[in-house]
Amino acid sequence: MGENAKRVLIVDDDPDFVLSTRAVLAGAGYEVGSCPTARDALKTAREFKPDLMILDVMMETGSAGFKVSYEVRSDPEFARMPILMVTAVHSTTNVRFSPETDKEFLPVDRLREKPVPADELLREVAALLESRS
Amino acid sequence: MRLRWLAVAGVLVTLSGALLLGVRFRPGPALAVAAAITLYNGLFWLWLRRSGRAGGERRMAEWQVAVDIFALVLLLYFTGGIENPFSYYLVFHAAIAGVMLPGRRSWPVAALAFVLYGSMVVLDHLGVIPHFALDGPFRAAPYRDGRYLLASLFGTGVAFGISAYFTAAISRQLSRRARELAGANERLRRADRQRLESVIMVTHELRAPMAAVDSLLETVTGGYVHKSCDVCGALPMVERARARVRGLLKLTNDVLDLHKLELGEAELRRLPVALGPLAERVVEQYTELAAQAGVTVRLAAASAMPAALGDEQSIWFILSNLVANAVKYNRPGGSVAVSAVRSDRGGDGREQAMVDVRVTDTGVGIPAADLPMVFEIFYRGTYARPEAGSGLGLSLVKRLVEAQGGRVWVKSEQGAGSEFGFALPAAG
């Protein structure tokens, strides 16, 4: 990885999803870190200092990912960090995530249902990083 | 509530019957009362339609019944009073109204009807109010005969009382049935909601591994693997995908087993099962896994273990599941102890010989907050790994034990270890 390689932190308790996603992202030149629990996500983020987070919804609990997204956004260091949320079942994540609404919303930038095809994953990550640069 | 039209129907029936039998009476007052009954019932109906208040309809019905009874007594008065052979219609009206009104209204309605009718008859007899005679086939003037009056009032009073008694009983039964139905409906709604939540959970538990398999295989077909990598090469990716598929197969089997248990379709035998030899076979099955994990599995006095009453295959599954968990969630250098003792008191306080089987480990333990959920479906706990099982093992354990007349329990201290136990009826 080059020194200027963008860092992506994968917060997901499924080691196979982490392995396959890491292989795709690493192959595209990203530096990839991972954290298997929602509980340790913010701590790991503060140590790894990612440029983007891929965040699963269901981990220790059915909505662990939601809690992490609020915690991460509350930290000034990650207030603008793009978050790509992933879920195996979209119906469990029937929430609004658009920042344009004036009601309570989920503070993530994109929500995708697993499996995310590799080429689409790379496009999403590139686009989100581009939007913040 | 359609009570309002009962009175109107009754009036029409009465007047029609009178005409058919050739009974003559002064029509003016009788028709005026009949028109008033029709008019005020129509006004009540219009008022309720416009106000649209369901609670108001119930309260209004009680007032309507009272007014209807008064109007009917008035109609009877103008059509011969005690001489009117249709006076018993008042008993039916009071009885039906008592059943259809909410609450225990049968007795008050019957009492009101009897008091109004009796007052009318007595006042008519005493000459306080003028008598409106019926002319036609009923020529006798029984309203003047005190003894006839008393007998008729007595009979009418008994009729009111009997009808009130039975309608009160019917009303109570109907109320109880309505409450039972409401309770059953609520339980069905809750069960339906739980079923839907289970479906969502099962869908997630099926979909998540399928998504992982797809992602793993795409790294191979898409050329994202690294040939020299032990973990991220093509072969490891495919092997991991196969492992997840095997997990999926186990999950579907467990889901089916769980449903069979819930539906009572599982075929569980109830025979004496020697726990000592069974426990020995289970421990032997996990010897290699335990050795790889650096965990020691000890079996306490297998030859002295009592026999339990149950299904041998199920008990094998239960004990295997608990021992497997105790090994998997242990630490290098840790241990697992399996024991079975006879206890002469059942878990619910009843005097019943049971066999308590305990699997104790020195593993990572379970957080106190997770303990109440340990036997729920798809519970995996804070430290579980996704590939560690279907998430239904302990749910199946609980249901299998309970289906055989036993109970399960768990005690745990985070960082120190856990004890999982189950009790089954003792054999002999």
PDB file of C-alpha atoms in Angstrom, chain A residues 13-17 19-21 23-24 26-27 37 39 58 60 87-89 91-92 113-119 122, chain B residues 200 203-205 207-212 214-216 218-219 224-226 231-232 237 240 244 381-383 385-387:
ATOM      1  CA  ASP A  13     -18.960  -9.834  12.736  1.00  0.00           C
ATOM      2  CA  ASP A  14     -18.953 -12.100   9.663  1.00  0.00           C
ATOM      3  CA  PRO A  15     -15.309 -13.046   9.033  1.00  0.00           C
ATOM      4  CA  ASP A  16     -16.102 -14.306   5.527  1.00  0.00           C
ATOM      5  CA  PHE A  17     -17.644 -10.992   4.504  1.00  0.00           C
ATOM      6  CA  LEU A  19     -12.215 -11.565   4.184  1.00  0.00           C
ATOM      7  CA  SER A  20     -13.845 -11.217   0.777  1.00  0.00           C
ATOM      8  CA  THR A  21     -14.333  -7.448   1.117  1.00  0.00           C
ATOM      9  CA  ALA A  23      -9.493  -8.989  -0.741  1.00  0.00           C
ATOM     10  CA  VAL A  24     -11.460  -6.746  -3.114  1.00  0.00           C
ATOM     11  CA  ALA A  26      -6.828  -4.427  -0.903  1.00  0.00           C
ATOM     12  CA  GLY A  27      -6.601  -5.418  -4.547  1.00  0.00           C
ATOM     13  CA  THR A  37     -17.848  -6.121  17.296  1.00  0.00           C
ATOM     14  CA  ARG A  39     -18.703  -2.551  21.102  1.00  0.00           C
ATOM     15  CA  MET A  58     -26.767  -6.886  12.817  1.00  0.00           C
ATOM     16  CA  GLU A  60     -24.175  -8.360  18.824  1.00  0.00           C
ATOM     17  CA  THR A  87     -27.191  -5.502   5.822  1.00  0.00           C
ATOM     18  CA  ALA A  88     -28.142  -9.066   4.974  1.00  0.00           C
ATOM     19  CA  VAL A  89     -31.870  -8.321   5.250  1.00  0.00           C
ATOM     20  CA  SER A  91     -36.465  -5.200   5.807  1.00  0.00           C
ATOM     21  CA  THR A  92     -34.773  -5.079   9.202  1.00  0.00           C
ATOM     22  CA  GLU A 113     -27.935  -5.094   0.894  1.00  0.00           C
ATOM     23  CA  LYS A 114     -25.438  -7.964   0.999  1.00  0.00           C
ATOM     24  CA  PRO A 115     -23.983  -9.373  -1.132  1.00  0.00           C
ATOM     25  CA  VAL A 116     -22.588  -6.217  -2.676  1.00  0.00           C
ATOM     26  CA  PRO A 117     -21.013  -7.086  -6.048  1.00  0.00           C
ATOM     27  CA  ALA A 118     -17.291  -6.327  -6.021  1.00  0.00           C
ATOM     28  CA  ASP A 119     -17.353  -3.790  -8.850  1.00  0.00           C
ATOM     29  CA  LEU A 122     -15.433  -0.374  -5.415  1.00  0.00           C
TER      30      LEU A 122
ATOM     31  CA  ILE B 200     -37.522 -12.236   9.672  1.00  0.00           C
ATOM     32  CA  THR B 203     -34.562 -15.036   6.749  1.00  0.00           C
ATOM     33  CA  HIS B 204     -31.599 -13.073   8.023  1.00  0.00           C
ATOM     34  CA  GLU B 205     -29.902 -16.187   9.342  1.00  0.00           C
ATOM     35  CA  ARG B 207     -29.471 -14.813   3.872  1.00  0.00           C
ATOM     36  CA  ALA B 208     -26.346 -13.718   5.741  1.00  0.00           C
ATOM     37  CA  PRO B 209     -24.380 -16.915   5.065  1.00  0.00           C
ATOM     38  CA  MET B 210     -25.658 -17.060   1.472  1.00  0.00           C
ATOM     39  CA  ALA B 211     -24.426 -13.499   0.959  1.00  0.00           C
ATOM     40  CA  ALA B 212     -21.059 -14.478   2.462  1.00  0.00           C
ATOM     41  CA  ASP B 214     -21.562 -15.267  -2.855  1.00  0.00           C
ATOM     42  CA  SER B 215     -18.912 -12.740  -1.799  1.00  0.00           C
ATOM     43  CA  LEU B 216     -16.303 -15.453  -1.194  1.00  0.00           C
ATOM     44  CA  GLU B 218     -16.895 -13.737  -6.343  1.00  0.00           C
ATOM     45  CA  THR B 219     -13.379 -13.068  -5.096  1.00  0.00           C
ATOM     46  CA  TYR B 224      -9.532 -10.801  -6.485  1.00  0.00           C
ATOM     47  CA  VAL B 225      -7.653 -13.660  -4.811  1.00  0.00           C
ATOM     48  CA  HIS B 226      -3.912 -13.819  -4.210  1.00  0.00           C
ATOM     49  CA  VAL B 231      -5.967 -17.100   3.840  1.00  0.00           C
ATOM     50  CA  CYS B 232      -7.015 -15.124   0.814  1.00  0.00           C
ATOM     51  CA  MET B 237     -12.037 -18.916  -0.190  1.00  0.00           C
ATOM     52  CA  ARG B 240     -14.784 -21.238   3.551  1.00  0.00           C
ATOM     53  CA  ARG B 244     -20.867 -21.803   5.228  1.00  0.00           C
ATOM     54  CA  GLY B 381     -24.191 -13.926  22.693  1.00  0.00           C
ATOM     55  CA  THR B 382     -21.659 -11.189  22.777  1.00  0.00           C
ATOM     56  CA  TYR B 383     -18.656 -13.428  22.179  1.00  0.00           C
ATOM     57  CA  ARG B 385     -18.732 -16.278  16.217  1.00  0.00           C
ATOM     58  CA  PRO B 386     -21.073 -16.373  13.219  1.00  0.00           C
ATOM     59  CA  GLU B 387     -19.728 -19.715  12.022  1.00  0.00           C
TER      60      GLU B 387
END
